[in-house]
Structures are given as structure tokens and as C-alpha cells.
């Protein structure tokens, strides 16, 4: 290598072109892995003059065990021992010979020397190693260890590098030369166990494995000693007595002179497992009550439904009880969500004490709880369990110093013989709860086939109603509001929604409106009726202006629910619908029931005041059936009162309570400067009494039922005249506005 370096600086091979040769030699010598010495001796030396070291590289320093600077000027014969009469350094050629190296400790190591003569040139010689003013011969000596020595040195170097790497690694590492006894451990492993490394080396690490884990660890060690890699999870006990979960990865290792052993890493996974356990718990449990959540409930039901031998009459029947707190919203709204949470926690505790070991109490969400109970083989067992649950809920609850008495409704489903999914079981339990609430609450209902069929029909109707709304398949009919007379004169119309199912035919309004309320479709229903009513009124006005119709309604009234009034953007939606039809806001009357106002008086008042200031008329529908009617009149912007049909129905020409109430309502309206409309007028006697009381507008079957658009157009073609014709009371459909 050094000859190549010299030749690379002398392209022509001429001894005269020696510029930079010394720097090149030193550079390559310093970078060499082999020990290198640069030596010299004077020309024509006396007999006592011998070669001396002028420079040494780092590898030579390691070989001799002496700092490189201390080797300079040392006689070569003190470092390298050769035959006594052999002249080894030649000026003509490269020379190779064997020597014994004398280390600083006096040890001898057999070494082979390759000596290169350095080309001579005038000047001070070989750069920094030459002595100024002398003329010397220089050689470069490369010391090569025999192959076995080099191999051993490489192994030792690799071991040292591995030891350094393992010692500084943050991953706990162990080494065994034979069996399970530790020969080396790094600081991280010592820190994990809380013991000094020197105490661990030479010991069997199984003493630190938790007792019931040792058998598995012994089997793993036997496997790795046979030559296979092994990964296992186990537990170690630290010096402080703390138990840590670890993942151990072992690889086989064989050390010459010792036998089979292993190298392993030990990963402390205690904190990770704790996090995973916490996440798994949270995924399966309700954080407020600690009960299993909906996911855990569905998994439990799926397992039960998958059990063999669940045919009718076989095995122990399992009952699913859904418990729903009645009117729980009052607790949250009246006392705050913190009080509501306290109530839920207390109910959860009581239900958990009510069931037996092996039964399940879950909280799928909200104020609903689900119990999965075994041994409900007959109706008596179901009744006893449901009664026990109701009694547990009914006991007073102390919250913020108040004693609250809760009421719950329970829906029961028996799993015996069912072939459905867990989701369907929960849905059926919810259906049964709804039936219990519809029957007055505070009771339990067992789901039977009749209830299930009725509920599934309702679900189908909801889906079909949603689709009908999306494609404009809900019709709008109009019931005239008239000025009494013979004939009566049409003043305005009330828009009412009607739905004809493509297969089931006409669906009663009270039926599909209740379904719309359950499915949160009421705002969409209100918006649809508003849009159609405004569009139709605009069309009639245009035909009147063109001379096609002699008259048109003064305005159109549209019923608005409390949900729609409270919805964000309701007022803006009303303005858009009216403007899109080309009408004025004064052409629209919004009818709101007292029940709707009672749900959120403040929000309703703000929206109605805003719209009324822009010209919208406001009427209170079914007046007299709600609470604090006079208070509403004081606080609300109102234009008309609509006397509820329950008062009109009992009106007689003679004096009586119904007549007195109707007279009071009409008198109150006149005093407040409000208009009055009597609803549900069906007989001539009712019409006569209403007229005598001074009511200027009536609405009912006596004059007209709600009419489709085309039928109302025919009324308008006749100038809006309607001839009264009394109808039998029995023909009035329940829930259909008259």
C-alpha cells in the first residue's frame, strides 16, 4: 500500500520527483489498520548506531501498549527481536521477515514485518520526522499479525464494540454464555430490576421472574438453547417488590469454550399495557356510571343469541329489560346536568344491586339502562323482576338537598326462540318501552307479536313519509275560514297537510304527524306546507288579477310547531318562502298552539315578535286548552284567537258553562283588540250561538271540510260563497283539524 502511495506521487517513477512523498506515506500509514513504524539510521553508521523509530501510527501504539509519541527515538531492537546476525533492512528492495514484538508489559507476540525503503532526496528528509542537518536512510515498517491472531483480535474488538453498544443502549439487554445464568447485563436491565449489574452477573435471572410465570420462561429458554428465536411476555419482580410486565426477545448464541447461550432484550411494557387496558375499558364501559356500554351490551347479546339449544322450551330463558326514566329532561333542565348525572349514577347503583350475579346492567346512553337477566321462564318471573326494578327506581333520590321521586317505564323482550340480531333485540326493547310510556308510564310492557307488528309498520311509515317529503309527495289541503251567513263568505284559508300512502291509502293526520314528531320530521313538514301554501296563494292572486278568479283569500294560515319556531334560521326561512312566491309577509298567518308556546315561551316570543314586526299575522290555536292563557296574551304578539273546538262542541242556545266560556273568550279578545275565530263549528245551533256572541269568523264542517287545491279553486270561482250544510258528528275523524 505504501509503495502504491509512493508511485501515485511519482508518475514517471523517477527518484528525482519526490515532492510530497513523505506526506503521502504518513497519510496512508496513519489511515492503515496495521501497525506502521517509520525508522531511520545514519549513512555509514558506526557499529553502535542502530535504527531508531521516527514516527508511529495509532495501530502501532495499540500493539506495543505505549503512546505513539513515546515510541519516537526508541531503538528498533528494543521493540522488534530478530536473529542476531540477520541484516534485515535493505536499501534496494522490499523485505519481509518474522520478528517477535515486545509489548510494554514484556510479552512477546509473533509478527511479520514488511519493510519498504523510502526514496532518498536532498534536503532534510522525510518531513517532520527527519532531523535537519543529517543524512539518514528511512524505512517504513508494516507489522502484520498472523491470521489466527488477527481473527482473535477482530473477535475481541467486535465483543468490545457490542459491549459498548449494549451498555449504552436504553433497551435492557442480557447475555448468557451458558444456560440461564447471566454473564452480562447492561445498565438499563440493572435499572429495571433495581439491582447493581455486578450483583446480577453470574446469577440465574429466573429468580426475578414471578413464581407462576417461571415454567413458561424455562420452556422458552430451552427452546432458544436448541437454536430457535423466542419472544414471550412475562412478569419480573423488582428489588422493591414491584411487578413489571415485560416482553422478552431471545436469540441463540454460542461462545467458544463455553457452549450454548443466548442474547436477549427485555422491553418493559407495563405502562403500555396499562394504557391499552384503560382504552379497552373505556371502549366497553360508560365513563359516568362505570356500567358496560352499548358496545359491550351488543356483544353480550350476540353471544347469547349464538348459543346452541335456544329453541322454544329448551334451556333457561333470558330476558332483556330496557329501563327508561320518565321525564328525566325535567331534572336536567331544572337542576342542571350535574344533578342529572348524580341521578344517573344513583340509578345505576340501584339497578346493579337489583340483579343477580351473572346478570348484566348496561347503560347504552342517555337515561336508558338495559338489564340482561337469566331465569325469566314465565310471565310471573318477568313481572317479579320488572316490579323489583320499578321499586328500586321509585325510591326517593337526594340531589342538592331535594328529594326527587323518579318514575321509569320498562320494555321487556325474551330471547327464547328469537332469530334476530343484537341490534334488533335492543330496538324491540325500545319499542316495548314506548308502548309502556304511551300507556301512561311507570309500568312495564312485554313485547308481543302484535306490538312488534305495529311498531314495524310505524317504522315503515316513517321511512315512507321521509321519502314522500323528499319528493314532494305530501299534499296540502285548505279549510276555509268564513264570515257567517246564508251563504257565508270566504275570508281566508288554513293550510293542512294530508298524506296518501301509495299502498295503504290515506293516513290519518294524527297518525303521521305523531310519527313525524318521533322521527324529527316536523320542521321539514312545516317548511313543506309553508312553501306550497305561499305558492298556491300567489297563483290565486295572479289569476284574480288576470280576471280568471273573482276573488282570492285575504291570507293563508300555516300551523307552526314549537320545534320549528326554536330552530335556528326559522324566521329567515319564512321570509325566503314568502319572497320566492312573490307575496308580502302580511299575506301569511302563523298559527301556534298554547302547548307549543309552553315548551319555550321566550324563544317563541322572540321569533314571533321579529316576524310580526315585518307584517306576519300571529294566531293562537286551540285557545283555552293550555295553561296561563292570559299570561301568554300579555307576553305575546298576537292578532287572532282561535277558540278551541272543545268549547264550541258543547254550545247550546240556552245558557250553560260552554256558552259562558265562549262569551268570555270573545269579550276578552274584543277588549284586547284581537280577532276571534271559532273552530269546529258543525251545527246550525253552534253557528247561531257563535254569531250571537259576536264572533266574526268561523271554521268547521258546517261550511266546509279541508279541500284539495282544485276544489278550493271552484269555491273561488263562485266568488268565495259557501252554503252551510250540517254534517253528522260521527263523520268527524279524530285528530283531523276541522
XYZ file of C-alpha atoms in Angstrom:
738
model
C 0.000 0.000 0.000
C 2.801 2.400 0.823
C 4.574 1.583 -2.422
C 1.393 2.339 -4.287
C 1.174 5.666 -2.493
C 4.739 6.469 -3.454
C 4.131 5.546 -7.093
C 0.961 7.648 -7.203
C 3.097 10.697 -6.386
C 5.806 9.735 -8.956
C 4.030 9.118 -12.249
C 7.277 8.695 -14.103
C 8.826 6.510 -11.477
C 11.867 8.841 -11.313
C 13.632 9.095 -7.971
C 14.015 12.816 -8.559
C 10.297 13.548 -8.500
C 9.927 13.159 -4.755
C 7.736 16.167 -3.927
C 5.108 15.251 -1.344
C 6.201 11.634 -0.927
C 6.685 11.998 2.814
C 3.195 13.435 3.329
C 1.680 10.644 1.240
C 3.485 7.947 3.178
C 2.493 9.371 6.523
C -1.121 9.863 5.417
C -1.505 6.255 4.284
C 0.347 4.939 7.276
C -1.869 6.838 9.683
C -5.000 5.503 7.977
C -3.788 1.909 7.915
C -5.320 -0.732 10.176
C -1.943 -2.435 10.566
C 0.704 -1.088 12.938
C 3.209 1.095 10.981
C 6.612 2.420 12.083
C 8.871 4.848 10.209
C 12.536 4.119 11.174
C 15.901 5.535 10.146
C 19.626 5.209 10.690
C 22.565 7.345 9.518
C 24.580 6.728 6.381
C 27.717 4.713 7.158
C 26.805 4.265 10.808
C 29.356 3.272 13.435
C 28.948 -0.182 14.767
C 26.910 1.074 17.725
C 24.451 3.051 15.585
C 21.184 1.169 15.122
C 17.855 2.011 13.538
C 15.509 4.153 15.618
C 11.784 4.943 15.394
C 10.949 8.336 13.898
C 7.117 8.013 13.698
C 4.374 5.512 14.663
C 0.664 5.304 13.883
C -2.199 4.607 16.302
C -2.311 0.881 15.486
C 1.379 0.575 16.460
C 0.632 2.358 19.710
C -2.104 -0.209 20.441
C 0.199 -3.107 19.550
C 3.072 -2.029 21.782
C 0.857 -0.653 24.535
C 2.747 2.659 24.506
C 1.681 6.107 23.398
C 2.880 6.813 19.861
C 4.918 9.809 20.999
C 6.849 7.645 23.450
C 7.913 5.303 20.652
C 9.837 8.069 18.828
C 13.672 7.727 19.094
C 13.383 4.276 20.612
C 15.803 1.719 19.171
C 14.118 -0.723 16.867
C 15.925 -3.606 18.569
C 14.047 -2.829 21.793
C 10.771 -3.271 20.014
C 11.440 -5.953 17.422
C 13.583 -9.010 18.155
C 15.185 -10.740 15.150
C 18.055 -13.144 14.619
C 21.351 -11.714 15.959
C 23.259 -11.803 12.694
C 20.486 -11.053 10.202
C 20.658 -7.698 8.417
C 17.020 -7.095 7.639
C 16.754 -3.534 6.357
C 17.682 -3.330 2.682
C 18.093 -0.147 0.588
C 17.432 -1.908 -2.669
C 14.138 -3.736 -2.211
C 11.193 -4.519 -0.014
C 11.975 -7.009 2.701
C 9.708 -9.392 4.642
C 10.792 -11.204 7.757
C 9.391 -12.570 11.028
C 10.017 -10.890 14.367
C 8.790 -11.005 17.940
C 7.137 -7.795 19.129
C 7.998 -6.758 22.678
C 4.960 -5.068 24.293
C 5.115 -2.608 27.155
C 4.265 -5.431 29.547
C 7.183 -7.537 28.313
C 5.011 -10.001 26.390
C 6.205 -11.354 23.047
C 3.881 -11.579 20.080
C 4.952 -13.251 16.865
C 4.689 -10.746 13.995
C 5.666 -10.457 10.372
C 7.415 -7.241 9.208
C 7.284 -5.828 5.702
C 9.972 -3.091 5.259
C 9.955 -0.514 2.415
C 12.940 1.755 1.773
C 11.939 5.411 1.422
C 13.329 7.052 -1.748
C 16.207 9.374 -0.910
C 16.329 13.031 -1.945
C 18.267 16.113 -0.972
C 17.014 18.128 1.912
C 16.004 17.473 5.440
C 14.493 14.133 4.660
C 11.056 12.780 5.482
C 9.206 15.929 6.511
C 8.583 16.291 10.199
C 10.300 13.005 11.121
C 13.639 13.930 9.527
C 16.349 15.561 11.532
C 17.576 18.746 9.959
C 21.274 18.745 9.063
C 21.657 14.938 8.997
C 21.590 12.438 6.215
C 19.731 9.280 7.069
C 18.177 6.280 5.420
C 14.434 5.794 6.085
C 12.247 2.711 6.063
C 8.588 2.152 6.602
C 7.846 -0.975 8.610
C 4.377 -2.539 8.376
C 3.720 -5.101 11.141
C 1.221 -7.856 10.198
C -0.187 -10.229 12.850
C -0.630 -13.898 11.900
C -4.150 -14.811 10.697
C -5.282 -16.527 13.925
C -4.096 -13.598 15.979
C -5.922 -11.218 13.669
C -9.085 -13.289 13.956
C -8.892 -13.298 17.737
C -8.267 -9.577 17.753
C -11.259 -8.998 15.467
C -13.451 -11.081 17.779
C -12.239 -9.162 20.790
C -12.830 -5.853 19.016
C -16.322 -6.940 17.983
C -17.073 -8.028 21.545
C -15.882 -4.717 22.870
C -17.980 -2.823 20.343
C -21.018 -4.934 21.213
C -20.430 -4.437 24.916
C -20.121 -0.682 24.430
C -23.282 -0.578 22.319
C -25.307 -2.730 24.723
C -24.068 -0.888 27.774
C -25.154 2.490 26.418
C -28.454 1.211 24.962
C -31.677 2.312 26.683
C -33.116 -1.161 25.959
C -32.472 -3.639 28.799
C -30.092 -6.298 27.412
C -28.897 -9.612 28.847
C -26.254 -12.111 27.730
C -25.865 -15.705 28.853
C -22.796 -17.745 27.919
C -24.369 -20.974 29.071
C -27.866 -21.955 30.249
C -29.899 -19.338 32.073
C -27.036 -17.812 34.046
C -26.305 -14.188 33.186
C -22.790 -13.328 32.059
C -23.501 -9.712 31.145
C -26.288 -7.195 31.675
C -26.404 -3.559 30.687
C -27.280 -0.595 32.855
C -30.860 -0.459 31.544
C -31.586 -4.020 32.718
C -29.966 -3.354 36.090
C -32.091 -0.228 36.434
C -35.244 -2.175 35.509
C -34.685 -4.644 38.365
C -33.261 -2.051 40.719
C -30.036 -4.003 41.359
C -26.376 -3.269 40.505
C -25.130 -5.010 37.371
C -22.323 -6.742 39.274
C -24.889 -8.436 41.532
C -26.828 -9.732 38.543
C -23.884 -11.132 36.579
C -23.271 -14.783 37.398
C -26.792 -15.291 38.802
C -29.805 -17.089 37.372
C -32.295 -14.427 36.287
C -35.238 -16.801 36.850
C -35.141 -15.746 40.497
C -36.561 -12.402 39.360
C -39.454 -13.974 37.408
C -42.841 -14.068 39.166
C -43.454 -17.583 40.500
C -46.386 -18.573 38.280
C -44.521 -17.392 35.166
C -41.317 -19.432 35.673
C -42.480 -22.601 33.942
C -43.179 -20.701 30.735
C -39.828 -18.894 30.913
C -37.931 -22.174 31.461
C -39.627 -23.665 28.397
C -38.706 -20.585 26.356
C -35.039 -20.809 27.434
C -34.942 -24.485 26.493
C -36.287 -23.592 23.060
C -33.718 -20.843 22.463
C -30.854 -23.059 23.648
C -31.916 -25.558 20.980
C -31.260 -22.895 18.354
C -34.599 -21.095 17.866
C -35.516 -17.467 18.471
C -38.182 -16.904 21.110
C -40.428 -13.979 22.092
C -42.530 -14.194 25.246
C -44.423 -11.956 27.654
C -43.797 -12.458 31.352
C -43.588 -10.622 34.665
C -40.489 -9.655 36.612
C -40.342 -8.666 40.258
C -38.001 -5.772 41.024
C -35.822 -5.415 44.104
C -38.504 -3.077 45.520
C -41.181 -5.758 45.076
C -42.891 -4.078 42.146
C -44.165 -6.367 39.375
C -43.424 -5.248 35.809
C -44.804 -6.744 32.600
C -42.008 -7.310 30.053
C -41.637 -8.633 26.516
C -38.500 -10.777 26.272
C -36.877 -11.496 22.893
C -34.152 -14.174 22.981
C -31.750 -15.216 20.228
C -29.380 -18.213 20.456
C -25.660 -17.544 20.927
C -22.679 -19.906 21.202
C -19.425 -18.778 22.821
C -16.267 -20.845 22.103
C -15.158 -22.657 25.229
C -18.499 -22.165 26.975
C -21.368 -23.643 24.967
C -24.949 -22.676 24.096
C -26.281 -19.441 25.498
C -28.409 -16.545 24.336
C -28.590 -12.805 23.840
C -31.819 -11.090 24.752
C -33.627 -7.790 25.076
C -36.208 -7.078 27.763
C -38.868 -4.443 26.973
C -40.835 -3.025 29.882
C -44.423 -2.872 28.583
C -46.182 -2.247 31.895
C -47.211 1.328 31.102
C -48.239 0.440 27.556
C -50.388 -2.448 28.765
C -51.953 -0.164 31.361
C -52.863 2.337 28.633
C -54.227 -0.412 26.418
C -56.231 -1.830 29.309
C -57.586 1.630 30.097
C -58.573 2.200 26.458
C -60.166 -1.245 26.267
C -62.118 -0.490 29.444
C -63.278 2.863 28.101
C -64.337 1.238 24.826
C -66.568 -1.185 26.746
C -67.830 0.940 29.649
C -69.844 4.062 30.281
C -67.485 6.595 31.857
C -70.148 8.199 34.054
C -71.616 5.134 35.752
C -68.919 2.519 35.118
C -71.539 0.175 33.642
C -70.982 -1.713 30.380
C -71.868 0.495 27.419
C -73.829 -0.167 24.235
C -70.913 -1.976 22.560
C -70.484 -4.375 25.487
C -74.254 -4.920 25.629
C -74.430 -5.838 21.945
C -71.503 -8.248 22.323
C -73.197 -9.951 25.280
C -76.488 -10.280 23.410
C -74.709 -11.582 20.299
C -73.051 -14.290 22.404
C -76.376 -15.280 23.965
C -78.162 -15.367 20.616
C -75.405 -17.567 19.186
C -75.717 -20.213 21.925
C -76.989 -23.602 20.689
C -80.149 -25.159 22.056
C -82.212 -21.965 22.283
C -85.259 -23.451 20.633
C -88.597 -22.728 22.358
C -88.976 -24.737 25.552
C -85.267 -25.536 25.814
C -82.878 -24.125 28.395
C -83.174 -21.114 30.677
C -84.843 -18.138 29.082
C -83.051 -14.783 29.157
C -84.958 -11.536 29.410
C -83.811 -8.122 28.213
C -85.317 -5.234 30.161
C -84.880 -1.687 28.903
C -85.434 0.871 31.674
C -86.160 4.438 30.566
C -86.581 7.232 33.118
C -89.814 9.145 32.533
C -89.492 12.913 32.143
C -85.794 12.888 33.023
C -85.348 16.056 30.946
C -87.100 17.964 33.745
C -84.307 17.011 36.159
C -81.587 18.143 33.748
C -83.335 21.378 32.821
C -84.488 22.229 36.337
C -81.443 21.261 38.399
C -78.642 21.249 35.843
C -76.638 18.493 34.131
C -74.530 17.827 37.254
C -77.666 16.903 39.181
C -78.819 14.791 36.254
C -75.506 12.917 36.270
C -75.827 12.305 40.019
C -79.287 10.821 39.487
C -77.998 8.518 36.728
C -75.138 7.309 38.917
C -77.560 6.551 41.767
C -79.983 4.705 39.463
C -77.078 2.674 38.046
C -76.027 1.689 41.577
C -79.547 0.602 42.489
C -80.031 -1.447 39.332
C -76.686 -3.187 39.860
C -77.862 -4.230 43.341
C -81.199 -5.432 41.957
C -79.851 -8.091 39.595
C -78.151 -11.360 40.472
C -74.579 -12.493 39.870
C -74.141 -13.288 36.201
C -76.801 -10.797 35.094
C -75.767 -7.640 33.284
C -76.695 -3.988 33.764
C -75.634 -1.702 30.909
C -76.120 1.937 30.036
C -76.334 2.285 26.245
C -76.788 6.049 26.543
C -78.899 8.933 27.826
C -81.337 7.976 30.575
C -81.709 4.395 29.313
C -80.465 1.285 31.115
C -80.637 -2.309 29.889
C -80.717 -5.389 32.118
C -79.914 -8.851 30.769
C -81.389 -11.339 33.252
C -81.495 -15.137 33.258
C -84.244 -17.422 34.581
C -87.202 -15.442 33.220
C -89.023 -18.560 32.112
C -92.596 -17.387 32.574
C -94.719 -14.283 32.922
C -94.596 -14.406 36.732
C -90.783 -14.250 36.706
C -90.855 -11.346 34.249
C -93.397 -9.488 36.360
C -91.431 -10.044 39.577
C -88.205 -8.784 38.026
C -89.875 -5.749 36.434
C -91.630 -4.917 39.722
C -88.328 -5.166 41.600
C -86.672 -2.783 39.133
C -89.531 -0.276 39.259
C -89.451 -0.276 43.071
C -85.690 0.348 43.030
C -86.131 3.370 40.761
C -89.150 4.741 42.648
C -87.264 5.153 45.948
C -86.583 8.890 46.546
C -83.225 10.273 45.424
C -81.431 13.037 47.347
C -79.946 15.641 44.955
C -78.765 19.109 46.021
C -80.832 18.867 49.192
C -84.001 17.905 47.272
C -85.849 14.597 47.468
C -86.735 13.527 43.935
C -89.122 10.685 43.186
C -88.346 9.136 39.822
C -90.612 7.129 37.547
C -89.497 4.678 34.882
C -91.008 2.693 32.049
C -89.745 -0.796 31.204
C -89.842 -2.726 27.960
C -89.190 -6.473 28.109
C -88.018 -8.831 25.353
C -87.490 -12.575 25.863
C -84.685 -14.144 23.834
C -86.148 -17.649 23.733
C -86.903 -18.638 20.153
C -85.696 -15.342 18.665
C -83.719 -15.449 15.430
C -82.551 -11.882 15.090
C -79.524 -9.703 15.726
C -78.487 -7.998 18.951
C -79.333 -4.623 17.433
C -82.862 -5.840 16.713
C -83.269 -7.046 20.303
C -82.349 -3.588 21.629
C -84.673 -1.997 19.087
C -87.539 -4.278 20.135
C -86.922 -3.445 23.796
C -87.144 0.223 22.855
C -90.462 -0.463 21.126
C -91.770 -2.083 24.291
C -90.614 0.935 26.334
C -92.508 3.236 24.004
C -95.647 1.168 24.490
C -95.224 1.413 28.272
C -94.835 5.193 28.069
C -97.828 5.504 25.749
C -99.904 3.637 28.345
C -99.058 6.283 30.944
C -95.534 5.405 32.092
C -94.409 3.955 35.393
C -95.156 0.439 34.156
C -93.693 -2.420 32.126
C -94.683 -3.939 28.788
C -93.698 -7.321 27.370
C -93.177 -7.151 23.642
C -95.543 -9.452 21.775
C -96.119 -10.034 18.097
C -98.951 -7.512 17.899
C -96.804 -4.745 19.364
C -93.857 -5.724 17.159
C -96.045 -5.680 14.022
C -97.483 -2.290 14.918
C -94.009 -0.877 15.582
C -92.583 -2.234 12.342
C -95.499 -0.715 10.462
C -94.711 2.600 12.138
C -91.058 2.304 11.143
C -92.082 1.648 7.568
C -94.436 4.620 7.613
C -91.679 6.887 8.931
C -89.340 5.804 6.133
C -92.077 6.286 3.527
C -93.037 9.676 4.990
C -89.424 10.828 4.801
C -89.293 9.775 1.154
C -92.627 11.471 0.412
C -91.365 14.736 1.883
C -88.181 14.498 -0.164
C -90.108 14.151 -3.442
C -92.997 16.492 -2.564
C -95.491 13.673 -2.089
C -97.293 15.242 0.905
C -100.423 17.127 -0.192
C -101.734 20.420 1.195
C -105.499 20.898 1.661
C -107.201 24.142 2.612
C -110.062 24.653 5.052
C -111.974 27.907 4.539
C -112.363 30.441 7.352
C -115.670 32.252 6.643
C -117.816 35.168 7.702
C -121.078 33.515 8.884
C -124.117 33.975 6.687
C -126.537 32.344 4.272
C -124.403 31.934 2.207
C -121.156 32.513 4.107
C -118.282 34.426 2.558
C -114.735 33.017 2.468
C -112.190 35.242 4.205
C -109.028 33.175 4.475
C -107.831 29.562 4.446
C -105.861 27.325 6.795
C -103.282 25.055 5.143
C -103.348 21.456 6.401
C -101.096 18.593 5.344
C -102.554 15.344 4.024
C -100.729 12.173 3.047
C -101.921 9.319 0.877
C -99.659 6.278 1.137
C -99.116 4.562 -2.240
C -100.141 1.157 -0.774
C -102.009 1.859 2.458
C -104.096 4.733 1.139
C -104.919 7.887 3.155
C -103.107 8.043 6.506
C -104.836 9.929 9.289
C -103.091 13.230 10.120
C -102.839 12.418 13.835
C -101.019 9.189 12.915
C -98.405 10.525 10.538
C -97.870 13.754 12.489
C -97.074 11.713 15.602
C -94.644 9.647 13.519
C -93.080 12.848 12.190
C -92.586 14.086 15.747
C -90.806 10.833 16.716
C -88.562 10.961 13.641
C -87.818 14.708 13.926
C -89.533 15.360 10.595
C -91.857 18.091 11.877
C -89.619 21.017 10.773
C -89.418 19.559 7.258
C -93.200 19.035 7.256
C -93.832 22.636 8.387
C -91.454 24.013 5.773
C -93.144 21.981 3.016
C -96.641 23.199 3.928
C -95.412 26.808 4.157
C -93.784 26.682 0.725
C -96.784 25.075 -1.004
C -99.300 27.391 0.710
C -97.405 30.535 -0.312
C -97.062 29.280 -3.883
C -100.782 28.459 -4.164
C -101.905 31.783 -2.686
C -99.639 33.633 -5.132
C -101.170 31.664 -8.035
C -104.730 32.536 -6.946
C -103.796 36.192 -6.569
C -102.319 36.194 -10.090
C -105.472 34.579 -11.531
C -107.638 37.154 -9.716
C -105.518 39.972 -11.163
C -105.944 38.423 -14.614
C -109.718 38.228 -14.185
C -109.798 34.423 -14.134
C -110.951 34.282 -10.497
C -113.336 36.814 -8.963
C -111.746 36.572 -5.521
C -108.896 35.064 -3.521
C -108.225 34.514 0.219
C -107.155 37.518 2.294
C -104.306 35.426 3.722
C -103.223 31.843 4.297
C -102.684 30.405 7.791
C -99.968 27.823 8.409
C -99.544 25.799 11.607
C -96.065 26.029 13.146
C -94.679 23.651 15.793
C -92.528 24.657 18.733
C -89.646 22.645 17.244
C -89.754 24.724 14.052
C -90.015 28.003 15.966
C -86.969 27.126 18.059
C -84.910 26.017 15.051
C -82.090 28.331 14.023
C -82.913 30.317 10.892
C -86.696 29.796 11.069
C -87.538 33.492 10.573
C -85.154 33.730 7.616
C -86.768 30.628 6.086
C -90.232 32.199 6.358
C -89.024 35.344 4.606
C -87.433 33.312 1.810
C -90.601 31.269 1.209
C -92.824 34.368 1.097
C -90.438 36.298 -1.147
C -89.971 33.336 -3.506
C -93.752 33.230 -4.036
C -93.913 36.977 -4.684
C -96.119 37.678 -1.644
C -95.946 40.098 1.251
C -95.360 38.914 4.821
C -98.831 40.302 5.684
C -100.301 37.591 3.411
C -99.170 34.950 5.924
C -100.592 33.991 9.327
C -98.644 31.684 11.648
C -100.800 29.585 13.988
C -99.120 28.406 17.203
C -100.776 26.222 19.856
C -100.630 27.075 23.533
C -98.899 23.736 24.133
C -96.107 24.751 21.750
C -95.762 28.114 23.490
C -95.486 26.424 26.871
C -92.381 24.489 25.762
C -90.231 27.601 25.272
C -92.150 30.845 25.670
C -89.125 33.124 25.491
C -87.737 31.685 22.244
C -91.183 31.626 20.618
C -91.874 35.213 21.621
C -88.594 36.500 20.171
C -89.165 34.826 16.795
C -92.835 35.827 16.567
C -92.112 39.433 17.571
C -89.457 39.639 14.875
C -91.760 38.319 12.140
C -94.828 40.262 13.311
C -92.823 43.483 13.191
C -92.352 42.740 9.467
C -96.072 42.148 8.888
C -96.714 38.456 9.610
C -100.018 37.758 11.388
C -99.956 35.561 14.527
C -102.826 33.456 15.878
C -103.033 31.287 18.993
C -104.612 27.984 18.013
C -106.771 25.880 20.365
C -107.048 28.842 22.738
C -108.246 27.948 26.232
C -106.766 24.419 26.372
C -103.303 25.395 27.601
C -102.031 26.856 30.867
C -101.927 30.529 31.878
C -103.613 31.685 28.688
C -103.924 35.241 29.934
C -100.213 35.338 30.703
C -99.465 34.323 27.105
C -101.716 37.076 25.786
C -99.847 39.584 27.930
C -96.418 38.468 26.753
C -97.003 37.501 23.110
C -97.574 39.469 19.903
C -100.978 38.120 18.822
C -103.525 39.126 16.148
C -106.178 36.400 16.453
C -107.519 33.871 18.943
C -108.954 30.579 17.698
C -111.485 29.245 20.214
C -110.846 25.523 20.703
C -113.438 23.099 19.336
C -113.912 21.563 22.805
C -115.779 24.731 23.852
C -117.710 25.071 20.586
C -118.851 21.429 20.645
C -120.988 21.923 23.771
C -122.528 25.269 22.792
C -126.327 25.436 23.162
C -128.827 28.180 22.569
C -129.622 28.073 26.274
C -127.237 29.323 28.931
C -124.527 26.927 30.128
C -120.819 26.667 31.054
C -119.681 26.268 27.440
C -121.590 29.360 26.356
C -120.195 31.339 29.295
C -116.586 30.336 28.432
C -117.049 31.177 24.748
C -118.595 34.534 25.670
C -115.658 35.276 27.975
C -113.122 34.477 25.246
C -114.918 36.706 22.704
C -115.207 39.526 25.226
C -111.526 39.193 26.168
C -110.479 39.322 22.523
C -112.558 42.463 21.894
C -111.061 44.137 24.964
C -107.532 43.370 23.714
C -108.371 44.375 20.150
C -107.894 40.827 18.780
C -109.838 38.924 16.157
C -111.659 35.704 17.070
C -112.159 32.558 15.015
C -114.393 29.743 16.304
C -113.094 26.276 15.367
C -115.110 23.097 14.939
C -118.474 24.635 14.042
C -120.556 21.685 12.805
C -124.208 22.541 13.573
C -126.563 25.412 12.884
C -127.117 25.818 16.634
C -123.376 26.251 17.265
C -123.190 28.722 14.385
C -126.137 30.724 15.756
C -124.685 30.950 19.272
C -121.271 31.992 17.963
C -122.863 34.712 15.852
C -124.913 35.927 18.836
C -121.724 36.173 20.896
C -120.221 38.451 18.258
C -117.629 36.103 16.695
C -116.934 37.421 13.196
C -115.240 34.345 11.723
C -115.896 30.609 11.924
C -114.279 27.438 10.662
C -115.764 23.957 10.594
C -117.569 21.178 8.766
C -120.810 23.174 8.743
C -119.308 25.282 5.972
C -116.552 23.121 4.528
C -114.153 20.302 5.154
C -110.465 20.805 4.197
C -110.433 20.930 0.387
C -107.827 19.930 -2.182
C -106.385 22.778 -4.225
C -108.679 22.147 -7.210
C -111.831 22.041 -5.066
C -110.950 25.335 -3.392
C -110.454 26.930 -6.813
C -114.061 26.020 -7.607
C -115.170 27.851 -4.431
C -113.192 30.887 -5.531
C -114.808 30.738 -8.983
C -118.209 31.093 -7.216
C -116.996 34.271 -5.560
C -115.989 32.515 -2.328
C -119.581 31.764 -1.275
C -120.217 28.686 0.885
C -123.682 27.357 1.775
C -123.801 25.811 5.255
C -124.692 22.132 5.406
C -124.615 20.426 8.815
C -122.779 17.098 8.906
C -123.332 14.233 11.380
C -120.890 14.407 14.259
C -119.942 10.780 13.737
C -118.311 11.617 10.417
C -115.642 13.749 12.068
C -112.285 11.960 12.064
C -110.366 12.064 15.302
C -107.291 14.263 15.048
C -108.291 15.851 11.751
C -108.473 19.655 12.138
C -111.956 20.905 11.257
